[in-house]
Amino acid sequence: MVRAEWAIFDEDFWAINNVLDDLLKSSKAGNVMLIDRTGQLVSHCGPDVDFDLTSFASLCAADFEANYQLAKLIGEKDFSTLYHQGAKDSMFLGKIHKGVILVVLFDKTTTLGLVRLRVKRAVDELNRIIETLYEKLQYRNEEYDALDETFTREVEAEIDNLFAD
Amino acid sequence: MSLINYSSREINCKIVYYGPGLGGKTSNIQYVYEKLAPETKGKLVTLATEMDRTLFFDFLPLELGEVKGFKTRFHLYTVPGQVYYNASRKLILRGVDGIVFVADSSEARFDANIEALYNLHENLKEYDLNLEQIPFVIQWNKRDMPDAIPVAELNEELNPEGFENFEAVAVNGVGVFDTLKCVAKLVLRQLQTT
């Protein structure tokens, strides 16, 4: 079986999506995303975007991490939220348990105040979900039969196949 | 930090190319980007200075074909090699699953390799990690340099632990995929428990 440092199970994925969906509607934002600390997109709620989501997620994580280091330099524990204001679109980022990052993209149809207010509630709920998820990982990293030695060998063959000159 | 999303059926892993400045880390990623089919690769993101030196990182997501319903993704990152960008280097290492150390084979850069290796050890320590815990591969790059140090000597001096190592001329693509294949498989094996 394959084990990862963290894993998202079906029920958690839907619990996360419900929170993101509520946040999207209640804050009148354009898009809401959850990203892990290494820049991997966990979930996205909202209409399809016309930019590369994978790059976006990686840059958001780097942005958050850089700001975390800046906070430490000036003697702060961290910056729990970040706000980037654009002429049309803006971003609000919030820190969740275990370095997971919540990102809200919004335009002038809503306000920073409303987004901030709704994010606060969503962060509390997401913290609970992520904490439970990590507790679960202590005893269950999903015994998926699919991810066995054969799986690893097949992925290795795929690696050989793709990464060839 | 590997992530398995059982709901969207994805496995994500992070590989970091580390090493001295101008050693060829970005060349590795650029070659991979140029050679791979569009459906395998994502967008290449480069945060560089006007002089084309990596300022923060390069980023390239790769996606393998589906195996047993699961997609495996590797996110490749490079760090800036210059000594004074250590803060950026450190934060790119967060959550790393595998490391490629791109060493410069030329005599003139021997000390820079030592310094970068030492720096890697130090930065990993901050995350309570060491090279025994993480899949680690060394690439002896720039084998075409007239003053390239023999590989046996490089291994003796810089790789006493005997980590997997490959000769390369990354700008021409030599050794690039061999290195990537090796680290990707090691990362995968790390995920596999018995």
XYZ file of C-alpha atoms in Angstrom:
359
model
C 0.000 0.000 0.000
C 1.049 3.567 -0.605
C 1.208 6.041 2.238
C 1.438 9.795 1.939
C 2.263 12.338 4.606
C -1.260 13.469 4.317
C -4.281 12.186 2.513
C -7.770 13.397 1.854
C -10.555 10.879 2.088
C -13.855 11.104 0.279
C -15.883 12.287 3.247
C -13.353 15.014 4.098
C -13.192 16.144 0.507
C -16.939 16.692 0.458
C -16.932 18.339 3.867
C -14.243 20.725 2.592
C -16.169 21.365 -0.609
C -19.329 22.180 1.307
C -17.490 24.806 3.349
C -15.886 26.271 0.227
C -19.214 26.328 -1.566
C -20.917 28.095 1.363
C -18.081 30.596 1.476
C -18.323 31.238 -2.248
C -22.031 32.006 -2.015
C -22.096 33.896 1.264
C -19.133 36.107 0.401
C -20.255 36.650 -3.207
C -16.699 35.825 -4.272
C -15.686 34.637 -7.738
C -13.586 31.615 -6.802
C -12.498 29.838 -3.647
C -9.575 27.422 -3.392
C -7.873 25.297 -0.793
C -4.147 24.735 -1.278
C -1.674 22.788 0.805
C 1.583 24.254 2.090
C 3.582 22.767 -0.773
C 1.374 24.423 -3.362
C -0.817 21.510 -4.312
C -4.392 22.352 -5.085
C -6.727 20.444 -2.787
C -10.047 21.794 -3.993
C -11.539 24.574 -6.088
C -15.060 25.990 -6.009
C -16.424 28.412 -8.555
C -16.642 28.766 -12.314
C -13.777 27.604 -14.544
C -10.896 30.041 -14.528
C -8.945 31.229 -17.566
C -5.549 30.926 -15.873
C -3.391 27.973 -14.927
C -4.657 26.739 -11.548
C -1.607 24.575 -10.829
C 0.788 27.505 -11.218
C -1.593 29.706 -9.272
C -1.632 27.241 -6.354
C 2.149 26.923 -6.308
C 2.611 30.707 -6.322
C 0.025 31.185 -3.555
C 1.904 28.733 -1.330
C 5.200 30.485 -2.069
C 3.574 33.847 -1.388
C 2.269 32.633 1.952
C 5.562 31.034 2.890
C 7.554 34.159 1.977
C 5.234 36.249 4.102
C 5.564 33.785 6.962
C 9.328 34.264 6.851
C 8.845 38.052 6.710
C 6.615 37.850 9.782
C 9.270 35.894 11.665
C 11.933 38.454 10.693
C 9.979 41.284 12.280
C 9.162 39.230 15.374
C 5.606 38.147 14.494
C 4.501 34.528 14.813
C 2.953 34.641 11.355
C 0.555 36.661 9.206
C -2.678 34.737 9.422
C -4.226 36.518 6.451
C -2.913 38.253 3.329
C -4.703 40.647 1.019
C -3.685 41.569 -2.521
C -5.667 44.386 -4.079
C -6.015 44.697 -7.837
C -7.804 47.239 -10.024
C -10.521 44.704 -10.863
C -9.792 41.477 -9.013
C -8.393 40.970 -5.551
C -7.208 38.046 -3.460
C -7.663 37.242 0.179
C -5.641 34.403 1.699
C -6.216 32.836 5.087
C -4.143 30.363 7.057
C -5.732 27.054 8.050
C -4.406 24.390 10.420
C -1.223 22.545 9.292
C -0.249 25.250 6.820
C -3.200 24.717 4.518
C -4.191 27.925 2.749
C -7.610 29.228 1.855
C -7.670 31.561 -1.153
C -10.607 33.743 -2.136
C -10.666 35.563 -5.471
C -13.198 38.371 -5.702
C -14.101 41.433 -7.727
C -16.108 44.595 -7.100
C -19.410 42.740 -6.773
C -18.475 42.188 -3.127
C -16.369 43.949 -0.505
C -13.229 43.111 1.427
C -15.202 43.465 4.669
C -17.743 40.827 3.681
C -15.060 38.462 2.359
C -13.050 38.841 5.568
C -16.132 38.193 7.692
C -17.127 35.039 5.817
C -13.552 33.762 5.643
C -13.341 33.917 9.420
C -16.216 31.466 9.778
C -14.927 29.225 6.993
C -11.444 29.111 8.570
C -12.930 27.845 11.837
C -14.845 25.114 10.055
C -11.923 24.118 7.839
C -9.632 24.003 10.884
C -11.964 21.481 12.468
C -12.066 19.350 9.315
C -8.289 19.400 8.806
C -7.634 18.609 12.461
C -9.994 15.635 12.337
C -8.377 14.542 9.089
C -4.922 14.536 10.664
C -6.204 12.612 13.672
C -7.634 10.077 11.273
C -4.273 9.770 9.518
C -2.788 8.462 12.753
C -4.657 5.226 12.378
C -5.895 5.211 8.813
C -3.987 6.140 5.706
C -6.659 4.439 3.670
C -6.035 0.831 2.911
C -6.660 1.229 -0.757
C -6.032 -2.089 -2.436
C -5.307 -0.297 -5.679
C -2.147 1.314 -4.316
C -0.063 -1.815 -3.839
C 3.263 -3.041 -5.191
C 1.739 -3.607 -8.638
C 0.589 -0.003 -8.642
C 4.095 1.219 -7.819
C 5.576 -0.964 -10.558
C 3.090 0.296 -13.099
C 3.809 3.912 -12.203
C 7.530 3.160 -12.496
C 6.913 1.820 -16.002
C 4.992 4.996 -16.772
C 7.971 7.037 -15.511
C 10.314 5.097 -17.823
C 7.955 5.555 -20.674
C 7.432 9.283 -20.287
C 10.811 10.504 -19.101
C 12.740 9.297 -22.107
C 14.854 11.311 -24.551
C 4.911 16.617 1.485
C 3.196 13.941 -0.516
C -0.565 14.214 -0.722
C -2.984 11.495 -1.734
C -6.406 12.779 -2.601
C -8.603 9.686 -2.551
C -11.566 11.679 -3.724
C -10.071 13.199 -6.855
C -7.759 10.136 -7.082
C -4.493 12.042 -7.282
C -1.058 11.543 -5.778
C 1.115 14.657 -5.596
C 4.835 14.782 -4.841
C 7.371 17.604 -4.696
C 10.884 17.308 -6.121
C 13.441 20.078 -5.596
C 16.559 20.722 -7.682
C 19.236 22.129 -5.397
C 22.835 23.174 -5.983
C 25.314 26.001 -6.504
C 24.520 29.087 -8.576
C 24.777 28.649 -12.364
C 25.114 24.902 -11.873
C 22.314 24.003 -14.313
C 19.215 23.494 -12.151
C 17.034 25.634 -14.382
C 18.563 24.005 -17.491
C 17.357 20.626 -16.186
C 13.791 21.819 -15.799
C 13.843 23.687 -19.110
C 14.992 20.578 -20.953
C 12.249 18.494 -19.349
C 9.733 21.162 -20.318
C 10.917 21.294 -23.930
C 10.939 17.536 -24.394
C 7.712 16.426 -22.787
C 4.421 16.179 -24.617
C 1.917 18.959 -23.818
C -0.518 16.584 -22.073
C 2.185 15.557 -19.600
C 3.385 18.971 -18.526
C 1.857 22.085 -17.053
C 2.995 25.652 -17.355
C 6.645 26.425 -16.611
C 6.740 29.217 -14.050
C 10.004 31.093 -13.652
C 10.623 33.789 -11.082
C 13.899 35.175 -12.360
C 15.822 38.441 -12.338
C 16.322 40.523 -15.497
C 19.603 38.683 -15.933
C 17.771 35.348 -16.079
C 19.052 34.232 -12.703
C 16.509 32.395 -10.570
C 15.229 34.813 -7.968
C 12.725 32.689 -6.097
C 12.083 29.418 -7.940
C 11.190 27.703 -11.202
C 8.183 25.439 -11.129
C 7.059 22.734 -13.519
C 4.172 20.348 -12.819
C 4.284 16.941 -14.551
C 1.463 14.461 -14.773
C 1.873 10.773 -15.412
C -0.817 8.708 -17.107
C -3.506 7.147 -14.968
C -2.602 3.928 -13.191
C -5.419 2.025 -11.488
C -7.546 5.137 -11.642
C -4.960 7.315 -9.894
C -3.079 10.205 -11.440
C 0.451 10.760 -10.180
C 1.810 14.291 -10.299
C 5.336 15.476 -9.719
C 5.911 19.140 -8.999
C 9.464 20.099 -9.926
C 11.017 23.130 -8.257
C 14.444 24.710 -8.509
C 15.915 26.947 -5.851
C 18.031 30.039 -6.489
C 21.669 29.012 -6.190
C 23.250 32.280 -5.206
C 24.425 32.370 -1.612
C 22.410 35.440 -0.608
C 19.059 33.911 -1.576
C 19.103 31.428 1.270
C 15.757 32.525 2.692
C 14.087 31.620 -0.616
C 15.938 28.305 -0.800
C 14.838 27.335 2.652
C 11.183 27.934 2.027
C 11.142 25.982 -1.250
C 12.364 22.956 0.718
C 9.224 22.918 2.825
C 7.389 19.679 2.231
C 9.992 18.278 -0.157
C 9.650 14.605 -1.150
C 12.828 14.201 -3.199
C 15.975 16.221 -3.911
C 18.277 16.383 -6.919
C 21.601 18.014 -6.158
C 22.935 19.514 -9.384
C 26.675 19.808 -8.885
C 28.984 21.749 -11.181
C 31.801 19.407 -12.276
C 34.294 22.133 -13.065
C 37.309 22.591 -10.836
C 36.576 26.280 -10.457
C 33.208 25.519 -8.834
C 34.317 22.738 -6.508
C 34.091 24.908 -3.410
C 30.691 26.203 -4.483
C 29.431 22.586 -4.492
C 30.691 22.009 -0.974
C 29.110 25.220 0.201
C 25.755 24.351 -1.435
C 25.761 20.827 0.045
C 26.518 22.192 3.496
C 23.764 24.748 3.020
C 21.326 21.971 2.029
C 22.130 20.036 5.221
C 21.631 23.170 7.299
C 18.341 24.111 5.663
C 16.955 20.579 5.983
C 17.831 20.622 9.666
C 15.398 23.502 10.121
C 12.614 21.150 9.024
C 14.002 18.326 11.212
C 15.069 16.435 8.095
C 18.282 14.921 6.823
C 19.421 13.317 3.586
C 19.007 9.794 4.936
C 15.260 10.364 5.211
C 14.626 11.901 1.805
C 15.182 10.380 -1.637
C 18.361 12.098 -2.808
C 20.152 11.943 -6.148
C 23.298 13.762 -7.280
C 23.835 14.969 -10.819
C 27.403 15.719 -11.892
C 26.563 18.389 -14.411
C 28.748 20.154 -16.982
C 30.742 17.036 -17.833
C 31.748 18.809 -21.049
C 33.805 21.438 -19.223
C 37.512 21.240 -20.001
C 38.366 21.386 -16.298
C 35.730 18.829 -15.224
C 36.891 16.830 -12.203
C 36.758 13.021 -12.756
C 33.528 11.509 -11.426
C 35.369 9.072 -9.165
C 37.035 12.000 -7.452
C 33.765 13.918 -7.142
C 32.093 10.884 -5.599
C 34.923 10.424 -3.171
C 34.860 14.038 -2.047
C 31.209 14.990 -2.260
C 29.348 11.698 -2.135
C 30.990 9.470 0.474
C 27.541 8.120 1.378
C 27.237 6.698 -2.146
C 23.949 8.288 -3.165
C 22.761 7.502 -6.691
C 24.549 9.805 -9.126
C 24.479 10.635 -12.805
C 26.732 12.424 -15.268
C 25.077 15.188 -17.220
C 25.342 18.036 -19.645
C 21.966 19.516 -18.799
C 21.932 22.232 -21.484
C 22.074 19.479 -24.116
C 19.783 17.199 -22.169
C 22.426 14.579 -21.410
C 21.576 12.815 -18.140
C 18.544 14.996 -17.421
C 15.895 12.286 -17.754
C 18.067 9.613 -16.125
C 18.322 11.821 -13.053
C 14.613 12.646 -13.030
C 13.598 9.020 -13.516
C 15.769 7.942 -10.611
C 14.516 10.529 -8.140
C 10.871 10.045 -9.211
C 11.123 6.296 -8.608
C 12.822 6.788 -5.260
C 10.033 9.142 -4.208
C 7.472 6.596 -5.289
C 9.260 3.815 -3.377
C 9.304 6.032 -0.309
C 5.518 6.198 -0.510
C 5.295 2.455 -0.738
C 5.319 0.751 2.613
C 5.745 -2.892 3.208
